[in-house]
Short mmCIF file of C-alpha atoms in Angstrom, two decimals:
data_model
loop_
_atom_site.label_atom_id
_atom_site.label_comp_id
_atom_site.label_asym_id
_atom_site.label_seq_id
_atom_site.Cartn_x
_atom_site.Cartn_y
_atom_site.Cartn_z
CA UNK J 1 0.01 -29.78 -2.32
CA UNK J 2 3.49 -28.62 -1.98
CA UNK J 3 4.63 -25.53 -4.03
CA UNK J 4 7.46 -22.33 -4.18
CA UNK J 5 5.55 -19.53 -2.85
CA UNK J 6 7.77 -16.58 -2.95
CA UNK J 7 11.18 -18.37 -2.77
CA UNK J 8 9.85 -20.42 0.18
CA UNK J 9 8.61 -24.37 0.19
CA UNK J 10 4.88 -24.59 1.39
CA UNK J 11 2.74 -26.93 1.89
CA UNK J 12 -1.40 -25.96 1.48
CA UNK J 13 -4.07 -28.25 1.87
CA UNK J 14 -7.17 -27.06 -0.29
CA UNK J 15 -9.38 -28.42 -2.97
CA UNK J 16 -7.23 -28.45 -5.95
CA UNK J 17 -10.16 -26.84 -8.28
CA UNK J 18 -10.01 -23.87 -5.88
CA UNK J 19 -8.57 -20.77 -7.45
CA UNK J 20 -5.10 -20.54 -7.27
CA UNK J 21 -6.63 -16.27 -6.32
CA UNK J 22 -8.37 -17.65 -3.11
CA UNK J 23 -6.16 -20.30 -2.01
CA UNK J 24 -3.20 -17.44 -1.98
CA UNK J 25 -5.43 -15.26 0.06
CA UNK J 26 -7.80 -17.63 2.31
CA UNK J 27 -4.64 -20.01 2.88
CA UNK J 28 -1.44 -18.49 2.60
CA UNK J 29 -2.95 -15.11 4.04
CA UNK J 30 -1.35 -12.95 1.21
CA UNK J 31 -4.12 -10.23 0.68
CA UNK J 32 -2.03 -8.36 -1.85
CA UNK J 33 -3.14 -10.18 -4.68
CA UNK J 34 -6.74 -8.58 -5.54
CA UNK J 35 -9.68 -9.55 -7.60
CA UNK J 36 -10.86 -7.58 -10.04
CA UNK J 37 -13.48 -9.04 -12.53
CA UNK J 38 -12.90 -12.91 -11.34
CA UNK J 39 -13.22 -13.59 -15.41
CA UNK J 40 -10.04 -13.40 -16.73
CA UNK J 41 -10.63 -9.98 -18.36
CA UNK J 42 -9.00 -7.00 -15.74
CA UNK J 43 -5.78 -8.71 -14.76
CA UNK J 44 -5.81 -7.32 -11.27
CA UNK J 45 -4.76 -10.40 -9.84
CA UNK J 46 -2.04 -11.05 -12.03
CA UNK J 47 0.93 -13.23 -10.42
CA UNK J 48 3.84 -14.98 -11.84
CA UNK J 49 3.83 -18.93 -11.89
CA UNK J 50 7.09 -19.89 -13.00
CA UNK J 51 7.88 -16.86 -13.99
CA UNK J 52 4.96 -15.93 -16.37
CA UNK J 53 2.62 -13.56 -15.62
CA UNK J 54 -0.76 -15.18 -15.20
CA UNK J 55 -4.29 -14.50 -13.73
CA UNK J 56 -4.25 -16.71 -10.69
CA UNK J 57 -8.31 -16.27 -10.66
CA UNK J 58 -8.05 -18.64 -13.87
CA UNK J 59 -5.36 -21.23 -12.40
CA UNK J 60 -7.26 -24.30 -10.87
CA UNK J 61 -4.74 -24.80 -7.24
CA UNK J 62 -3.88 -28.13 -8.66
CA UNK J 63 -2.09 -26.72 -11.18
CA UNK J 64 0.56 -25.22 -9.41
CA UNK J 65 1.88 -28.77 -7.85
CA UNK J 66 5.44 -28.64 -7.77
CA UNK J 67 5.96 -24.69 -9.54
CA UNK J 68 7.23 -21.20 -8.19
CA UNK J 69 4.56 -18.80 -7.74
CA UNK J 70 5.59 -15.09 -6.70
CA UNK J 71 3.29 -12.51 -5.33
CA UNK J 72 3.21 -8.69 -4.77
CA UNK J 73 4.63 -9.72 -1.09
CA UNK J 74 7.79 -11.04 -3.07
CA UNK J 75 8.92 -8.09 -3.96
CA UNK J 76 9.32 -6.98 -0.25
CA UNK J 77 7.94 -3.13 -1.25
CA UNK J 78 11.46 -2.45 -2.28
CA UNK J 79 11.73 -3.74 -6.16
CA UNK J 80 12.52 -0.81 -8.21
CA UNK J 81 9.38 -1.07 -10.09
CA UNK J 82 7.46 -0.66 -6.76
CA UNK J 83 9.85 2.04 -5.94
CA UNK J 84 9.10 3.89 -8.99
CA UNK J 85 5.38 3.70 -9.33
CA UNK J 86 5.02 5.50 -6.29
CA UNK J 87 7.31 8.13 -7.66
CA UNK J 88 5.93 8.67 -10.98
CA UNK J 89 1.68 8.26 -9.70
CA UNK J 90 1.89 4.56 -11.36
CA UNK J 91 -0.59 4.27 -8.64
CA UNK J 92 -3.76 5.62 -7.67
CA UNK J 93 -6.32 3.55 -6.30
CA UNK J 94 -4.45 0.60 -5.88
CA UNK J 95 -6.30 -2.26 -7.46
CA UNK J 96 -4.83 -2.80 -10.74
CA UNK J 97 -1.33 -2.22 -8.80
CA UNK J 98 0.10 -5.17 -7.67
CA UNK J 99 -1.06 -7.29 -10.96
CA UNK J 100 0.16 -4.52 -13.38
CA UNK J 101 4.28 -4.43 -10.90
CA UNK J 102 4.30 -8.09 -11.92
CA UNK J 103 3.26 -8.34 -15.32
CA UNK J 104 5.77 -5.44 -15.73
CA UNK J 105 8.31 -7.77 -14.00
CA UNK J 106 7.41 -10.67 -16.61
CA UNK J 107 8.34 -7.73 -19.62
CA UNK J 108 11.69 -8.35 -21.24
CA UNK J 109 14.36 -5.94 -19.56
CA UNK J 110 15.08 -3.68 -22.97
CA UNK J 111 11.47 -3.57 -23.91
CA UNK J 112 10.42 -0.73 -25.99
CA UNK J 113 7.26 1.41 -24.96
CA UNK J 114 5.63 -0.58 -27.47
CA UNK J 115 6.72 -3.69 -26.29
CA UNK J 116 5.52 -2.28 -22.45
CA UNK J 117 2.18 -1.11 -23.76
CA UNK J 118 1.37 -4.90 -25.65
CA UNK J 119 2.72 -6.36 -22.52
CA UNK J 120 0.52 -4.47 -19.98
CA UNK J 121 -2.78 -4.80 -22.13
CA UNK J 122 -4.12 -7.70 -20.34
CA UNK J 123 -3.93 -4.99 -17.25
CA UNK J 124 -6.75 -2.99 -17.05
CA UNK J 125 -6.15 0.52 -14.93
CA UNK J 126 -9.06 3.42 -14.90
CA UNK J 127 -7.42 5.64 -12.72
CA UNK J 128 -3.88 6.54 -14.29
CA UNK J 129 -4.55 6.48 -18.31
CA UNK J 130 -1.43 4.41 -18.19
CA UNK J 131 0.81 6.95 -19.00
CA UNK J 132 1.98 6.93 -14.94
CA UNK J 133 2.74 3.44 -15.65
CA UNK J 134 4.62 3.59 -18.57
CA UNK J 135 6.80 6.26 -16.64
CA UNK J 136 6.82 4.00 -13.60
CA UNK J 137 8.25 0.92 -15.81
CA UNK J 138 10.89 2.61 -17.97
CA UNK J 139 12.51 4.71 -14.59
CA UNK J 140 12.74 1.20 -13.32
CA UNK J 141 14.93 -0.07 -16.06
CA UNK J 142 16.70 2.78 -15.54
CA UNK J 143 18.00 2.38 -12.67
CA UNK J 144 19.37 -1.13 -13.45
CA UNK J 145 19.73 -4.76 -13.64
CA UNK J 146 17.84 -5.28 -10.39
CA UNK J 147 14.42 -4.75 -11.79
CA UNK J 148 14.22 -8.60 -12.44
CA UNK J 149 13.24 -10.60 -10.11
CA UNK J 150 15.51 -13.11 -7.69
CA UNK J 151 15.94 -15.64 -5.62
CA UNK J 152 12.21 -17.04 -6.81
CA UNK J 153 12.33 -20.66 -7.92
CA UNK J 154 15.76 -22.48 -8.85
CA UNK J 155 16.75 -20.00 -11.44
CA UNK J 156 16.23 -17.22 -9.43
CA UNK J 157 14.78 -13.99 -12.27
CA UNK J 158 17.18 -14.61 -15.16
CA UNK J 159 14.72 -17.88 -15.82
CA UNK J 160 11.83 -15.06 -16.34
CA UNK J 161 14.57 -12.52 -18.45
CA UNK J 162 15.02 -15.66 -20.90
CA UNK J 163 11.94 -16.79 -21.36
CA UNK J 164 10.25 -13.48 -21.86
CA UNK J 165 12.69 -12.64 -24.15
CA UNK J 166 12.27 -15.49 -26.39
CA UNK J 167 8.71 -15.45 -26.23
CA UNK J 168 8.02 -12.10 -26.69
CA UNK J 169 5.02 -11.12 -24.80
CA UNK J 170 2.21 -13.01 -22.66
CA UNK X 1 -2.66 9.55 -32.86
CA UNK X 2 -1.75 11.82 -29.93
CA UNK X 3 -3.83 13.47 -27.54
CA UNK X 4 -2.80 16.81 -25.99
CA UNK X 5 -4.84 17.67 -22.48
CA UNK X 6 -4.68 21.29 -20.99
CA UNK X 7 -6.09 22.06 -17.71
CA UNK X 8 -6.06 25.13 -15.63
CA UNK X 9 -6.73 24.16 -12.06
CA UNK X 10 -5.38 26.58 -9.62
CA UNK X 11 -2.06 25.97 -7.76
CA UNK X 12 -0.66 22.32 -8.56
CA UNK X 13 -0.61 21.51 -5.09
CA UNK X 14 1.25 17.82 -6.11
CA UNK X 15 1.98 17.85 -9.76
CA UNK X 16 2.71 13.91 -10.21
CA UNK X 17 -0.74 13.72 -8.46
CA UNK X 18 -2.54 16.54 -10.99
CA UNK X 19 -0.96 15.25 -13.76
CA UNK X 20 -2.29 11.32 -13.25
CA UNK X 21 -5.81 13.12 -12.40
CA UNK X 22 -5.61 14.88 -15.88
CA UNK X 23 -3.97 11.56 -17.23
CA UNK X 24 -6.46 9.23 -15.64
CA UNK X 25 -9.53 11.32 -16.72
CA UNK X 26 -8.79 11.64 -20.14
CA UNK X 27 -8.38 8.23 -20.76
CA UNK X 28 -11.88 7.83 -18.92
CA UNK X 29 -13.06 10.56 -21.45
CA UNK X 30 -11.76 8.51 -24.65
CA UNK X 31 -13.58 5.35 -23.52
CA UNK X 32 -16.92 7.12 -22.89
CA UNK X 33 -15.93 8.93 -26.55
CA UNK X 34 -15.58 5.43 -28.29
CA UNK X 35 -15.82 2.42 -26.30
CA UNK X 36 -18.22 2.64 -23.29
CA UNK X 37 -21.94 1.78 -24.65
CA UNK X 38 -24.32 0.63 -21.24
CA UNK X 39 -26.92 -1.45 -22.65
CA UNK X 40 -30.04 -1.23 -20.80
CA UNK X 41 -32.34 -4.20 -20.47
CA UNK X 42 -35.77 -3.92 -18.37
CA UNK X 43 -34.05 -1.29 -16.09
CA UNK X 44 -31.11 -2.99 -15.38
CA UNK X 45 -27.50 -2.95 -16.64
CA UNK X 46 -27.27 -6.04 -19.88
CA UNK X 47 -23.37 -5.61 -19.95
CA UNK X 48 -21.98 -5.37 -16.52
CA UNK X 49 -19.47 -7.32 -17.24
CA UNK X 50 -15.92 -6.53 -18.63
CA UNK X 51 -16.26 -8.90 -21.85
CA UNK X 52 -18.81 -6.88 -22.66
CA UNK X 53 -18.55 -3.36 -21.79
CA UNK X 54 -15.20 -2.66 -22.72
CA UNK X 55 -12.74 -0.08 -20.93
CA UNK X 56 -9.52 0.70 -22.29
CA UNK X 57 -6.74 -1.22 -22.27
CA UNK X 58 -2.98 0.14 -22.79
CA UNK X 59 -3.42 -0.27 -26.47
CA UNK X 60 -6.53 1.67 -26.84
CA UNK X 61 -5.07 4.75 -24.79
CA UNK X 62 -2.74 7.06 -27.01
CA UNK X 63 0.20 8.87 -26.05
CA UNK X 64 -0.89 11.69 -23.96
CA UNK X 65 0.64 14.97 -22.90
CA UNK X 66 -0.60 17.02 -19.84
CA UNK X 67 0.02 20.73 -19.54
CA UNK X 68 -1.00 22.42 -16.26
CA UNK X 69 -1.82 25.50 -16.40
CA UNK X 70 -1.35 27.11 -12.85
CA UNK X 71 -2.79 30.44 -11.90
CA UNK X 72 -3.84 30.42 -8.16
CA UNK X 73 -7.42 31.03 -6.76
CA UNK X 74 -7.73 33.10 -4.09
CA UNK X 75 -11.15 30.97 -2.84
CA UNK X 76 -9.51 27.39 -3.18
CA UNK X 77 -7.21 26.01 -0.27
CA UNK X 78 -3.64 27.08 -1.01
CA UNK X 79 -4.71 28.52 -4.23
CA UNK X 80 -6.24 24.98 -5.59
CA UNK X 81 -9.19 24.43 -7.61
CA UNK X 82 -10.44 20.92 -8.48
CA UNK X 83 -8.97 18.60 -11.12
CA UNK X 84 -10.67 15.55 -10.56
CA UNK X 85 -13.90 15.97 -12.72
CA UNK X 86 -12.94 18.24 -15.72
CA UNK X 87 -11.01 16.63 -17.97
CA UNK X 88 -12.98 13.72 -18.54
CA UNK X 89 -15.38 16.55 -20.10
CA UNK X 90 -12.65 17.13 -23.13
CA UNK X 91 -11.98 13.98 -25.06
CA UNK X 92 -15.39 13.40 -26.48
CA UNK X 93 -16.15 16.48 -28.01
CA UNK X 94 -12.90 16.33 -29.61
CA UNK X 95 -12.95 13.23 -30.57
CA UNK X 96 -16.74 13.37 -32.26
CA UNK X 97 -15.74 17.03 -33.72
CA UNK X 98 -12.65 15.12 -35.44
CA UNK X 99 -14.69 12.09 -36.75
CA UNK X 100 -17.38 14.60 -38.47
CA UNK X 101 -15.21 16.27 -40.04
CA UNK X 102 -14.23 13.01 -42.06
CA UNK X 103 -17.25 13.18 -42.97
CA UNK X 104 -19.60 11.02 -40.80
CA UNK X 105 -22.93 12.44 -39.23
CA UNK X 106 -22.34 10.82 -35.52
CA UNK X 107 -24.70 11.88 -33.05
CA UNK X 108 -24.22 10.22 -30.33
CA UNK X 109 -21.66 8.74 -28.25
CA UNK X 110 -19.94 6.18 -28.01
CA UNK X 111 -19.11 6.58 -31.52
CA UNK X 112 -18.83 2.53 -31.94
CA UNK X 113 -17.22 1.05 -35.11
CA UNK X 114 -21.45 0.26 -35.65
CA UNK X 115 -22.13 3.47 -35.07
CA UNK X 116 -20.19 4.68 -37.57
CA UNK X 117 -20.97 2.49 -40.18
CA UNK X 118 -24.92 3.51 -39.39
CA UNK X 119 -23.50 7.37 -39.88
CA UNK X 120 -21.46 6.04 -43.33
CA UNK X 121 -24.26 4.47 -45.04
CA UNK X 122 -27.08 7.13 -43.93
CA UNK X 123 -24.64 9.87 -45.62
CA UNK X 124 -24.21 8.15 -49.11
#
């Protein structure tokens, strides 16, 4: 089944009811992407499939035939966000981390800290309170346009900037 | 609402550390105030799951601040104490203190929206 897997063409064999959360680490070898409750409830393994965030433990493999999916190993551990979650403790134990960096890619560049907080609450953390986070997201913006993401799919991240923004949140 | 958490613990050794303890433990502390109820069936766990035993989310955590006290002990390494444990001890006690003094008799914790309405009949 041929797919965009962080801005690159692959090709995975695998049963397409397996979830899209195993195939990415069984198949593709990308361990970043962790499972939390495997129910749809913790959003630790939160990736973006065409720009959306998403929990891939919910996404059947066959769905993603033909679409972009990006990963924590996307971001290459230089994004701004990741940048500034290790600066402002947006990280503790590390589980809810790399699903919470890309549903706070999927958030609309301007968003408000309400807009973060509604956007985020499919995210569970126990370790930070949040607040970390929210610190984490808005130093981000802060330090400018790159916090979006690029070069994933044919749009590259203003695809994800547009859509979020007309669709509000997740 | 607002919650303001104050913590003495020693030297700061790494305040953006100390601070997401204090941060992290509080919110623990408002979840075991008003959300986190373990149901216990024949000795085992009934709601081990998260549908059903609920932690909270970003919209169920309030704005928090942190203020660190510092005031170095001469027993701790580098004039640390701990800051791990303590503040989850804060938030409920607050929180159940607040709630009675609206009027409602609550007992016990997790003061549940059923909980409440138990303590809200019982006192009329």
């Amino acid at each position: 089944l041929r797919f965009t897997l962080n801005g690159r063409r692959r090709d995975v064999d695998a049963p397409p009811m397996k979830r899209l959360l195993d195939v990415l680490r069984e198949e593709c070898g990308l361990t970043g992407t962790k499972e939390g409750c495997g129910e749809g409830e913790c959003g630790a393994c939160t990736v973006l499939l065409d720009g959306e965030a998403v929990n891939s433990c919910l996404v059947p493999f066959a769905q993603v035939r033909g679409a972009s999916v990006t990963t924590i190993e996307g971001l290459d551990g230089r994004h701004p966000l990741q940048q500034a979650f290790i600066v402002e403790g947006g990280a503790q134990c590390g589980i809810c981390t790399p699903g919470m960096i890309l549903a706070a890619v999927a958030l609309a560049p301007q968003a408000s800290l309400e807009e973060i907080r509604f956007g985020l609450a499919g995210n569970l953390c126990r370790c930070t309170g949040y607040t970390g986070i929210y610190r984490a997201v808005r130093r981000a913006r802060v330090q400018g346009p790159k916090s979006e993401v690029r070069s994933q799919g044919p749009n590259g991240g203003r695809r994800i900037a547009r859509r979020m923004r007309s669709s509000g949140q997740r | 609402v607002k919650v303001t958490a104050v913590q003495e613990i020693g030297k700061a050794i790494h305040p953006v550390l100390a601070a997401g303890q204090i941060e992290g433990g509080t919110a623990q502390g408002i979840g075991w105030a008003l959300l986190e109820e373990v149901a216990m069936r024949e000795g085992r766990m009934a709601n081990s799951q998260l549908t059903n035993y609920l932690v909270p989310t970003t919209l169920d955590t309030p704005e928090m601040e942190v203020v660190i006290l510092e005031s170095p002990y001469v027993h701790g390494p580098f004039g640390a104490k701990g800051v791990g444990e303590m503040p989850i001890d804060g938030p409920a006690p607050a929180i159940v203190n607040a709630i009675r003094h609206l009027g409602f008799d609550v007992r016990a914790i997790p003061a549940t929206p059923e909980r409440l309405m138990e303590a809200g009949c019982v006192s009329r």
